[in-house]
Amino acid sequence: MPGMANYAVEHDHGCGFMTAIFQSRRSSSIKLLPSSKREGNWPNLAKSQSLQVVETPTKKLALPNSRPSVSKKQNQTKRVSDAKRKPTSALTSSSLSSSNGSNTAIAREEGEEVSNGSRALIKAPSGNIMLLGQMGNTKRQPASETAATIGKVGYYHNLTMGNIVRKSSGETRLLGSINKPDSEALKMMGNEKYKQGKFEDALQLYDQAIALDSSKASYRCNKSAALIGLGRLLEAVWESREAIRIQPCYHRAHLRLATLYIRLGYAERALHHLKHSGSLAGSKDIAEAKALQGCINRCNEAEKKRDWTTLLKETRCALSGGADSAIQIYAQQVEALLNLLRHEEAYAAFKRAPSFDIDSYARLFGLDSASRLCSTRARVYMAAGRFEDAFKAAEHATQLNPRDKEVKALVQATQDVGLARSRGNKLFKESKYAEASNAYSKGLEHKPYNSVLLCNQAACRSKLGQFEKAIEDCSLALSLQPSYCKARLRRADCNAKLERWEASIEDYEILMREATWGHEEIARALLEARLRLTKQRCLS
């Protein structure tokens, strides 16, 4: 159009429209924008059209000295029609660095199209108005991408800190940090990850939200839920407690903490928090907590009376009644099984229990409770023949509760039994079977029902030709641990030495089904035992 062509300049001198604005200030004989031309009346358009104006606190760009005059520009631009004109370059990268100018931010409405009558306007640092397509080297983001980014994340990319964006609705927003979501957006993103079952990702997002704003109880409560999904219950308790500390009347946090206490076997604490959960806690939740409290009370009474059968029954009731992660109830069950000489079942129960960090448990539930757990761990390790681990667990119990005399006695017992086993093994390797047997016997004085020491003593007695005593030791070891294959093999060998072929064959057949090693050796021994039995029957 002729009106616009009057302000065109050479492409190598930057933005034509920008130059025209500066030149219009110097010459009053040139009109800034004809109202009858293609672009229409600019002030009216700024009010009527859907626009975004970005004010950037940048310095004015220095223009090159060799600018052509307006009259020269009018002659040069008549060669190019307005329809075929391309956007000119604002400034080269070298001129930008020399002019100390800052980047210009562009924000566009969602779905906006640059066409004849609806172009977005940019307010330059000088206060002038310019077309959105005439920014030269300034990189623009497509309208669709900008709108999608704003809609999903809630903040604007590629904007300078401190810019103000005015939208068509009249809303004004001060942009904050660059590419940095706020804490609420992080929480919402974490909620989405949690719904998808991606608890680790949700946990990271909640941590980021807490780092930005640690005063929100909901962030802590949501983090607790993510930790529960990851099986990190003790940490979840900490976060729920922190949420309640921040907001004491936060019903959801009270309910979540009550649920955790039920799973951990602290029914009395669970009932306390259920009462503070408002309408979120139902009558079923309260009834479940009360029933669990009854089971726990019966467990404690049975333990005091040393009624191991009742204790075993009540611990099973408590574990099935919601306290599936109550490590102290598992410990009571292990103690009952150990005292009932069912060591294999005790070790299996110990393996089913959650593997909590003892020090973290002590911070939550007290040193005495943690010391008892360590003592039980030491006993079950010793019954399984893990003497070094048993000694470490007993020492840990002493550190937690140094005044407990039973714990001190346990430390001494684990040390003595471990030394007896080590000394006996050394003597056995030196073929000093009698001395080795005596060493194992000293260990059995402290723990007479230790299957490992019994089996080792049976090996010494077998080497000494004391097959009957060796069989007795192996039988006692198998009563404690029925799947103890080494003890069964030694008993089968001793029975074979005594020509008790039927008993020997029975043990060999069990070993063929259960043993994970020595199948060829066991198969040869079984075949020989069967042949000998057949021959014995023929002779009789």
Coordinates of C-alpha atoms in Angstrom, one line a residue:
M1 CA 0.0 0.0 0.0
P2 CA 1.3 3.5 -0.7
G3 CA 0.9 4.6 3.0
M4 CA 3.1 1.9 4.2
A5 CA 5.6 2.1 1.3
N6 CA 6.4 5.6 2.4
Y7 CA 8.2 4.3 5.4
A8 CA 10.1 1.4 3.9
V9 CA 14.0 1.4 4.1
E10 CA 16.8 -0.8 2.8
H11 CA 16.9 -4.3 4.3
D12 CA 20.4 -3.8 5.7
H13 CA 19.4 -0.9 7.9
G14 CA 17.1 -2.8 10.3
C15 CA 13.4 -2.5 11.0
G16 CA 11.7 -0.1 8.5
F17 CA 8.8 0.6 10.6
M18 CA 10.9 1.4 13.7
T19 CA 13.0 3.8 11.6
A20 CA 9.9 5.5 10.4
I21 CA 8.7 6.1 13.9
F22 CA 12.0 7.7 14.9
Q23 CA 12.0 9.8 11.8
S24 CA 8.5 10.9 12.3
R25 CA 9.5 12.6 15.6
R26 CA 12.0 14.8 13.8
S27 CA 9.8 15.9 10.9
S28 CA 6.3 17.3 11.6
S29 CA 5.5 17.3 7.9
I30 CA 5.3 13.5 7.8
K31 CA 2.2 11.8 9.2
L32 CA 2.9 8.9 11.6
L33 CA 0.1 6.6 10.5
P34 CA -2.6 7.5 7.9
S35 CA -6.0 6.5 9.2
S36 CA -7.3 5.6 5.8
K37 CA -4.5 3.1 4.9
R38 CA -4.5 -0.6 5.1
E39 CA -3.5 -0.9 8.8
G40 CA -6.3 1.3 10.0
N41 CA -6.4 3.7 13.0
W42 CA -3.7 2.4 15.4
P43 CA -5.1 3.8 18.7
N44 CA -8.6 2.5 17.9
L45 CA -7.2 -0.9 16.9
A46 CA -5.3 -1.2 20.2
K47 CA -8.5 -0.8 22.1
S48 CA -10.8 -2.9 19.9
Q49 CA -8.6 -5.8 18.9
S50 CA -7.3 -8.7 21.0
L51 CA -3.8 -7.5 21.9
Q52 CA -0.9 -8.2 24.2
V53 CA 1.4 -5.4 25.1
V54 CA 4.8 -6.2 26.6
E55 CA 6.8 -3.5 28.4
T56 CA 10.4 -4.3 28.5
P57 CA 12.7 -2.3 30.8
T58 CA 15.5 -2.2 28.2
K59 CA 17.7 0.5 26.9
K60 CA 17.0 2.2 23.6
L61 CA 18.7 0.5 20.6
A62 CA 21.4 2.6 19.0
L63 CA 20.6 3.1 15.3
P64 CA 23.4 3.1 12.7
N65 CA 24.6 6.5 11.7
S66 CA 24.3 5.9 8.0
R67 CA 20.5 6.1 7.8
P68 CA 19.0 7.2 4.5
S69 CA 16.5 10.1 4.5
V70 CA 12.8 9.7 4.4
S71 CA 12.6 11.0 0.8
K72 CA 15.2 8.5 -0.3
K73 CA 13.3 5.7 1.4
Q74 CA 10.1 6.7 -0.4
N75 CA 11.8 6.4 -3.8
Q76 CA 13.5 3.1 -3.0
T77 CA 10.4 1.4 -1.6
K78 CA 8.2 2.2 -4.6
R79 CA 10.0 -0.7 -6.4
V80 CA 8.5 -3.3 -4.0
S81 CA 4.8 -3.7 -3.6
D82 CA 3.3 -3.9 -0.1
A83 CA 2.0 -7.5 -0.8
K84 CA 5.4 -8.8 -1.6
R85 CA 7.4 -7.1 1.1
K86 CA 9.2 -9.4 3.5
P87 CA 9.9 -8.6 7.2
T88 CA 13.2 -6.8 7.5
S89 CA 16.0 -7.6 9.8
A90 CA 16.1 -5.5 13.0
L91 CA 19.8 -5.6 13.8
T92 CA 22.6 -8.1 13.1
S93 CA 24.1 -10.0 16.0
S94 CA 27.2 -7.8 16.0
S95 CA 25.1 -4.6 16.1
L96 CA 23.1 -6.0 19.0
S97 CA 26.2 -6.7 21.1
S98 CA 27.6 -3.3 20.4
S99 CA 24.4 -1.4 21.3
N100 CA 24.0 -3.0 24.7
G101 CA 20.4 -3.8 24.0
S102 CA 18.5 -6.6 25.8
N103 CA 16.2 -9.3 24.3
T104 CA 12.6 -8.4 23.6
A105 CA 9.9 -10.8 24.8
I106 CA 6.9 -11.6 22.8
A107 CA 3.6 -13.0 24.2
R108 CA 0.7 -13.9 22.0
E109 CA -2.9 -14.9 22.7
E110 CA -3.8 -18.5 22.2
G111 CA -5.1 -19.2 18.6
E112 CA -4.2 -15.7 17.4
E113 CA -3.4 -15.5 13.6
V114 CA -1.4 -12.6 12.1
S115 CA -3.5 -11.5 9.2
N116 CA -4.6 -8.3 7.5
G117 CA -6.6 -6.6 10.3
S118 CA -5.7 -8.3 13.5
R119 CA -2.0 -8.0 14.2
A120 CA -0.6 -8.0 17.7
L121 CA 1.3 -4.9 18.8
I122 CA 4.5 -4.5 20.7
K123 CA 5.3 -1.5 22.8
A124 CA 9.0 -0.8 22.4
P125 CA 11.2 0.7 25.2
S126 CA 10.9 4.1 23.5
G127 CA 7.1 4.1 24.0
N128 CA 6.3 3.6 20.3
I129 CA 3.9 1.0 18.9
M130 CA 5.1 -1.5 16.4
L131 CA 3.8 -4.5 14.5
L132 CA 4.4 -8.0 15.9
G133 CA 6.0 -9.1 12.6
Q134 CA 8.5 -6.3 12.5
M135 CA 10.9 -7.3 15.3
G136 CA 13.8 -8.3 13.1
N137 CA 16.2 -10.8 14.7
T138 CA 14.1 -11.3 17.8
K139 CA 13.1 -14.9 17.8
R140 CA 9.3 -15.5 18.2
Q141 CA 7.6 -18.6 19.5
P142 CA 4.7 -19.8 17.4
A143 CA 1.3 -18.9 18.8
S144 CA 0.1 -22.5 19.2
E145 CA 3.3 -23.5 21.1
T146 CA 3.1 -20.4 23.3
A147 CA -0.6 -21.0 24.1
A148 CA 0.0 -24.7 24.8
T149 CA 2.9 -23.9 27.1
I150 CA 0.9 -21.3 29.1
G151 CA -2.1 -23.6 29.3
K152 CA -0.2 -26.6 30.6
V153 CA 2.4 -25.2 32.9
G154 CA 1.0 -21.8 33.9
Y155 CA 4.0 -19.7 33.3
Y156 CA 5.7 -18.1 30.2
H157 CA 8.8 -19.2 28.5
N158 CA 11.5 -16.9 27.0
L159 CA 10.4 -13.9 29.0
T160 CA 12.6 -11.4 30.9
M161 CA 12.1 -11.2 34.6
G162 CA 9.9 -8.3 35.6
N163 CA 7.8 -8.1 32.4
I164 CA 4.1 -7.3 32.6
V165 CA 1.7 -9.1 30.3
R166 CA -1.7 -7.6 29.6
K167 CA -4.3 -9.9 28.2
S168 CA -7.5 -9.0 26.3
S169 CA -9.6 -9.7 29.4
G170 CA -7.8 -6.8 31.2
E171 CA -5.8 -9.2 33.5
T172 CA -2.3 -8.0 34.3
R173 CA 0.4 -10.6 35.4
L174 CA 3.8 -9.8 36.7
L175 CA 6.1 -12.5 35.5
G176 CA 8.5 -14.0 38.1
S177 CA 11.5 -16.3 37.6
I178 CA 12.3 -17.6 34.2
N179 CA 11.2 -21.2 33.5
K180 CA 10.5 -21.8 37.2
P181 CA 7.1 -23.2 38.2
D182 CA 5.6 -22.3 41.5
S183 CA 5.1 -24.7 44.4
E184 CA 1.4 -25.2 43.7
A185 CA 2.1 -26.2 40.1
L186 CA 4.7 -28.7 41.3
K187 CA 2.2 -30.1 43.8
M188 CA -0.4 -30.6 41.0
M189 CA 2.2 -32.3 38.8
G190 CA 3.1 -34.6 41.7
N191 CA -0.6 -35.4 42.1
E192 CA -0.8 -36.5 38.5
K193 CA 2.3 -38.7 38.9
Y194 CA 0.8 -40.2 42.1
K195 CA -2.5 -41.1 40.3
Q196 CA -0.4 -42.8 37.6
G197 CA 1.4 -44.9 40.3
K198 CA 4.7 -43.2 39.7
F199 CA 5.4 -42.7 43.4
E200 CA 9.1 -41.9 43.0
D201 CA 8.4 -39.1 40.4
A202 CA 5.6 -37.8 42.6
L203 CA 8.0 -37.8 45.6
Q204 CA 10.6 -35.7 43.8
L205 CA 7.9 -33.1 42.7
Y206 CA 6.6 -32.8 46.3
D207 CA 10.1 -32.3 47.6
Q208 CA 10.6 -29.5 45.1
A209 CA 7.3 -27.9 46.2
I210 CA 8.4 -28.1 49.8
A211 CA 11.7 -26.5 49.0
L212 CA 9.9 -23.6 47.5
D213 CA 7.2 -23.3 50.2
S214 CA 7.7 -25.3 53.4
S215 CA 4.7 -23.8 55.2
K216 CA 2.1 -25.8 53.3
A217 CA 0.8 -28.8 55.2
S218 CA -0.8 -30.4 52.1
Y219 CA 2.7 -30.8 50.5
R220 CA 3.9 -32.8 53.5
C221 CA 0.7 -34.9 53.6
N222 CA 0.9 -35.7 49.9
K223 CA 4.6 -36.6 50.3
S224 CA 3.5 -39.0 53.0
A225 CA 1.1 -40.7 50.6
A226 CA 3.9 -41.1 48.0
L227 CA 6.2 -42.6 50.7
I228 CA 3.5 -45.1 51.7
G229 CA 3.3 -46.1 48.0
L230 CA 7.0 -46.8 48.1
G231 CA 6.8 -48.8 51.3
R232 CA 8.8 -46.2 53.3
L233 CA 6.4 -46.1 56.2
L234 CA 8.6 -44.6 58.9
E235 CA 9.4 -41.7 56.7
A236 CA 5.7 -41.3 55.9
V237 CA 5.0 -41.1 59.7
W238 CA 7.6 -38.2 59.9
E239 CA 5.9 -36.3 57.1
S240 CA 2.4 -36.8 58.5
R241 CA 3.6 -35.5 61.8
E242 CA 5.1 -32.5 60.2
A243 CA 1.9 -31.8 58.3
I244 CA 0.0 -31.8 61.6
R245 CA 2.6 -29.6 63.3
I246 CA 2.1 -27.0 60.5
Q247 CA -1.7 -27.3 60.6
P248 CA -2.9 -29.0 63.8
C249 CA -6.5 -29.3 62.5
Y250 CA -5.6 -30.9 59.2
H251 CA -8.1 -33.8 59.2
R252 CA -6.6 -35.7 56.2
A253 CA -3.1 -35.7 57.8
H254 CA -4.6 -37.1 61.1
L255 CA -6.4 -39.8 59.2
R256 CA -3.3 -40.7 57.2
L257 CA -1.2 -40.9 60.4
A258 CA -3.9 -43.0 62.1
T259 CA -3.7 -45.5 59.1
L260 CA 0.0 -45.6 59.4
Y261 CA -0.1 -46.3 63.2
I262 CA -2.6 -49.2 62.6
R263 CA -0.2 -50.8 60.1
L264 CA 2.7 -50.3 62.5
G265 CA 0.8 -51.9 65.4
Y266 CA 0.2 -48.8 67.5
A267 CA -3.5 -48.9 67.9
E268 CA -3.7 -46.5 70.8
R269 CA -2.0 -43.8 68.9
A270 CA -4.2 -44.6 65.9
L271 CA -7.4 -44.1 67.9
H272 CA -6.1 -40.7 69.1
H273 CA -5.6 -39.4 65.5
L274 CA -8.9 -40.9 64.3
K275 CA -10.6 -38.7 66.9
H276 CA -9.0 -35.7 65.3
S277 CA -9.8 -36.7 61.7
G278 CA -13.3 -35.2 61.8
S279 CA -15.8 -36.6 59.4
L280 CA -13.1 -38.5 57.4
A281 CA -12.9 -41.2 60.0
G282 CA -15.7 -43.7 59.9
S283 CA -17.1 -46.0 62.5
K284 CA -15.4 -49.0 60.7
D285 CA -12.0 -47.4 61.1
I286 CA -12.5 -46.8 64.8
A287 CA -13.8 -50.4 65.3
E288 CA -10.8 -51.8 63.5
A289 CA -8.4 -49.8 65.7
K290 CA -10.2 -51.0 68.8
A291 CA -10.1 -54.6 67.8
L292 CA -6.4 -54.3 67.1
Q293 CA -5.8 -52.7 70.5
G294 CA -7.5 -55.8 72.1
C295 CA -5.1 -58.2 70.2
I296 CA -2.1 -56.2 71.2
N297 CA -3.1 -56.2 74.9
R298 CA -3.5 -60.0 74.8
C299 CA -0.1 -60.3 73.1
N300 CA 1.6 -58.3 75.9
E301 CA -0.2 -60.3 78.6
A302 CA 0.8 -63.7 77.1
E303 CA 4.4 -62.5 76.8
K304 CA 4.5 -61.6 80.4
K305 CA 3.2 -65.0 81.4
R306 CA 5.6 -66.7 79.0
D307 CA 2.5 -68.4 77.4
W308 CA 4.2 -68.9 74.0
T309 CA 1.3 -70.8 72.4
T310 CA -1.2 -68.0 73.2
L311 CA 1.3 -65.4 72.2
L312 CA 1.8 -67.1 68.8
K313 CA -2.0 -67.2 68.3
E314 CA -2.5 -63.5 69.2
T315 CA 0.3 -62.2 67.1
R316 CA -1.2 -63.9 64.1
C317 CA -4.5 -62.3 64.9
A318 CA -2.9 -58.8 65.2
L319 CA -1.0 -59.2 61.9
S320 CA -4.1 -60.2 60.0
G321 CA -6.1 -57.5 61.7
G322 CA -4.3 -54.6 59.9
A323 CA -0.9 -54.5 61.6
D324 CA 0.8 -56.0 58.6
S325 CA 4.0 -53.9 59.1
A326 CA 4.2 -54.0 62.9
I327 CA 7.8 -55.1 63.4
Q328 CA 7.4 -55.4 67.2
I329 CA 4.5 -57.9 66.8
Y330 CA 6.7 -59.9 64.4
A331 CA 9.4 -59.8 67.0
Q332 CA 6.9 -61.2 69.6
Q333 CA 6.0 -64.0 67.1
V334 CA 9.6 -64.8 66.6
E335 CA 10.2 -65.0 70.3
A336 CA 7.3 -67.4 70.7
L337 CA 8.5 -69.7 68.0
L338 CA 12.1 -69.6 69.3
N339 CA 10.9 -70.6 72.8
L340 CA 8.7 -73.4 71.2
L341 CA 11.9 -74.7 69.5
R342 CA 10.5 -74.0 66.1
H343 CA 13.6 -72.2 64.8
E344 CA 13.0 -72.6 61.1
E345 CA 9.5 -71.0 61.4
A346 CA 11.0 -68.3 63.6
Y347 CA 13.5 -67.4 61.0
A348 CA 10.8 -67.4 58.3
A349 CA 8.7 -65.0 60.4
F350 CA 11.8 -62.8 60.9
K351 CA 12.3 -62.7 57.1
R352 CA 8.6 -61.7 56.5
A353 CA 8.9 -58.7 58.9
P354 CA 9.6 -55.3 57.4
S355 CA 13.2 -54.3 57.3
F356 CA 13.1 -50.9 59.1
D357 CA 16.2 -48.9 60.0
I358 CA 16.5 -49.4 63.8
D359 CA 17.8 -45.9 64.5
S360 CA 14.9 -44.3 62.6
Y361 CA 12.5 -46.6 64.5
A362 CA 14.1 -45.5 67.8
R363 CA 13.6 -41.9 67.0
L364 CA 9.9 -42.5 66.4
F365 CA 9.0 -45.1 69.1
G366 CA 11.7 -44.9 71.7
L367 CA 15.0 -46.5 72.5
D368 CA 13.5 -49.4 74.6
S369 CA 11.4 -50.6 71.7
A370 CA 14.3 -50.5 69.3
S371 CA 16.6 -52.3 71.8
R372 CA 14.0 -55.1 72.1
L373 CA 13.9 -55.5 68.3
C374 CA 17.7 -55.7 68.2
S375 CA 17.7 -58.4 70.9
T376 CA 15.2 -60.5 69.0
R377 CA 17.2 -60.1 65.9
A378 CA 20.3 -61.3 67.7
R379 CA 18.5 -64.4 69.0
V380 CA 17.1 -65.4 65.6
Y381 CA 20.5 -64.9 63.9
M382 CA 22.2 -67.1 66.5
A383 CA 19.5 -69.8 66.0
A384 CA 20.2 -69.7 62.3
G385 CA 24.0 -70.0 62.8
R386 CA 24.7 -66.4 61.8
F387 CA 26.9 -65.8 64.8
E388 CA 28.7 -62.6 63.6
D389 CA 25.4 -61.0 62.7
A390 CA 24.0 -62.0 66.1
F391 CA 26.9 -60.4 68.0
K392 CA 26.5 -57.1 66.0
A393 CA 22.8 -57.0 66.7
A394 CA 23.3 -57.6 70.4
E395 CA 25.9 -54.9 70.6
H396 CA 23.5 -52.5 68.8
A397 CA 20.9 -53.4 71.5
T398 CA 23.4 -52.5 74.2
Q399 CA 24.1 -49.1 72.6
L400 CA 20.4 -48.3 72.5
N401 CA 19.7 -49.5 76.1
P402 CA 23.0 -49.9 78.0
R403 CA 21.3 -50.4 81.4
D404 CA 19.4 -53.5 80.4
K405 CA 21.0 -56.6 82.1
E406 CA 19.3 -59.1 79.8
V407 CA 20.8 -57.3 76.8
K408 CA 24.3 -57.4 78.4
A409 CA 23.9 -61.2 79.0
L410 CA 22.8 -61.7 75.4
V411 CA 25.9 -59.9 74.2
Q412 CA 28.1 -62.2 76.3
A413 CA 26.3 -65.3 75.1
T414 CA 26.5 -64.5 71.4
Q415 CA 30.2 -63.8 71.8
D416 CA 30.9 -67.1 73.6
V417 CA 28.9 -69.2 71.2
G418 CA 30.6 -67.5 68.2
L419 CA 34.1 -68.1 69.6
A420 CA 33.2 -71.8 70.4
R421 CA 32.1 -72.4 66.8
S422 CA 35.2 -70.7 65.4
R423 CA 37.5 -72.7 67.6
G424 CA 35.7 -76.0 66.9
N425 CA 35.9 -75.4 63.1
K426 CA 39.7 -74.7 63.4
L427 CA 40.3 -77.9 65.3
F428 CA 38.1 -79.9 63.0
K429 CA 40.2 -78.8 60.0
E430 CA 43.3 -80.0 61.8
S431 CA 41.6 -83.4 62.2
K432 CA 41.5 -82.9 66.0
Y433 CA 38.0 -84.3 66.2
A434 CA 37.8 -84.9 70.0
E435 CA 39.0 -81.4 70.8
A436 CA 36.6 -79.9 68.2
S437 CA 33.7 -81.8 69.7
N438 CA 34.6 -80.4 73.2
A439 CA 34.7 -76.9 71.7
Y440 CA 31.2 -77.3 70.2
S441 CA 30.0 -78.7 73.5
K442 CA 31.1 -75.5 75.3
G443 CA 29.1 -73.5 72.9
L444 CA 26.0 -75.7 73.5
E445 CA 26.3 -75.0 77.2
H446 CA 25.2 -71.4 76.4
K447 CA 22.7 -72.4 73.7
P448 CA 21.8 -76.1 74.0
Y449 CA 19.4 -75.9 71.1
N450 CA 21.6 -74.5 68.4
S451 CA 21.2 -76.6 65.3
V452 CA 24.5 -75.5 63.7
L453 CA 26.6 -76.5 66.8
L454 CA 24.7 -79.8 67.1
C455 CA 25.3 -80.6 63.5
N456 CA 29.0 -79.8 63.8
Q457 CA 29.3 -81.9 67.0
A458 CA 27.6 -84.8 65.1
A459 CA 30.3 -84.5 62.4
C460 CA 33.0 -84.9 65.0
R461 CA 31.3 -87.8 66.7
S462 CA 30.8 -89.5 63.3
K463 CA 34.6 -89.2 62.6
L464 CA 35.2 -90.7 66.1
G465 CA 32.9 -93.6 65.3
Q466 CA 30.2 -92.5 67.7
F467 CA 27.4 -93.0 65.3
E468 CA 24.5 -93.3 67.7
K469 CA 25.4 -90.0 69.4
A470 CA 25.9 -88.4 66.0
I471 CA 22.4 -89.5 65.0
E472 CA 21.0 -88.0 68.2
D473 CA 22.6 -84.7 67.5
C474 CA 21.4 -84.7 63.9
S475 CA 17.8 -85.6 64.9
L476 CA 17.7 -82.8 67.4
A477 CA 19.0 -80.3 64.8
L478 CA 16.4 -81.5 62.4
S479 CA 13.6 -81.0 64.9
L480 CA 14.7 -77.4 65.2
Q481 CA 15.2 -76.9 61.4
P482 CA 13.5 -79.7 59.4
S483 CA 15.0 -78.4 56.1
Y484 CA 18.6 -78.5 57.4
C485 CA 20.0 -80.7 54.6
K486 CA 23.5 -81.0 56.0
A487 CA 22.2 -82.6 59.3
R488 CA 19.9 -84.9 57.3
L489 CA 22.8 -86.1 55.1
R490 CA 25.0 -86.8 58.1
R491 CA 22.2 -88.8 59.8
A492 CA 21.7 -90.8 56.6
D493 CA 25.4 -91.6 56.4
C494 CA 25.5 -92.6 60.1
N495 CA 22.5 -94.9 59.6
A496 CA 24.2 -96.4 56.5
K497 CA 27.3 -97.0 58.7
L498 CA 25.1 -98.9 61.1
E499 CA 23.4 -100.7 58.2
R500 CA 20.1 -99.2 58.9
W501 CA 19.2 -99.1 55.3
E502 CA 15.5 -98.2 55.5
A503 CA 16.2 -95.1 57.7
S504 CA 19.1 -94.2 55.4
I505 CA 17.0 -94.5 52.2
E506 CA 14.3 -92.4 53.7
D507 CA 16.7 -89.5 54.4
Y508 CA 18.4 -89.9 51.0
E509 CA 15.0 -89.7 49.2
I510 CA 14.1 -86.5 51.1
L511 CA 17.4 -85.0 50.1
M512 CA 16.9 -85.8 46.5
R513 CA 13.7 -83.7 46.6
E514 CA 14.9 -80.8 48.8
A515 CA 18.7 -80.5 48.5
T516 CA 20.1 -78.0 46.1
W517 CA 23.6 -79.5 45.9
G518 CA 25.3 -82.9 45.7
H519 CA 22.6 -84.6 43.8
E520 CA 25.0 -87.0 42.1
E521 CA 26.6 -88.0 45.4
I522 CA 23.2 -88.4 47.0
A523 CA 21.9 -90.5 44.1
R524 CA 24.9 -92.9 44.3
A525 CA 24.5 -93.3 48.1
L526 CA 20.7 -93.9 47.6
L527 CA 21.4 -96.5 44.9
E528 CA 23.9 -98.3 47.1
A529 CA 21.5 -98.2 50.1
R530 CA 18.7 -99.7 48.0
L531 CA 21.0 -102.5 46.8
R532 CA 22.2 -103.3 50.3
L533 CA 18.6 -103.3 51.6
T534 CA 17.6 -105.7 48.8
K535 CA 20.5 -108.0 49.5
Q536 CA 19.8 -107.9 53.3
R537 CA 16.2 -108.9 52.7
C538 CA 17.3 -111.7 50.4
L539 CA 19.6 -113.1 53.0
S540 CA 17.0 -112.9 55.7

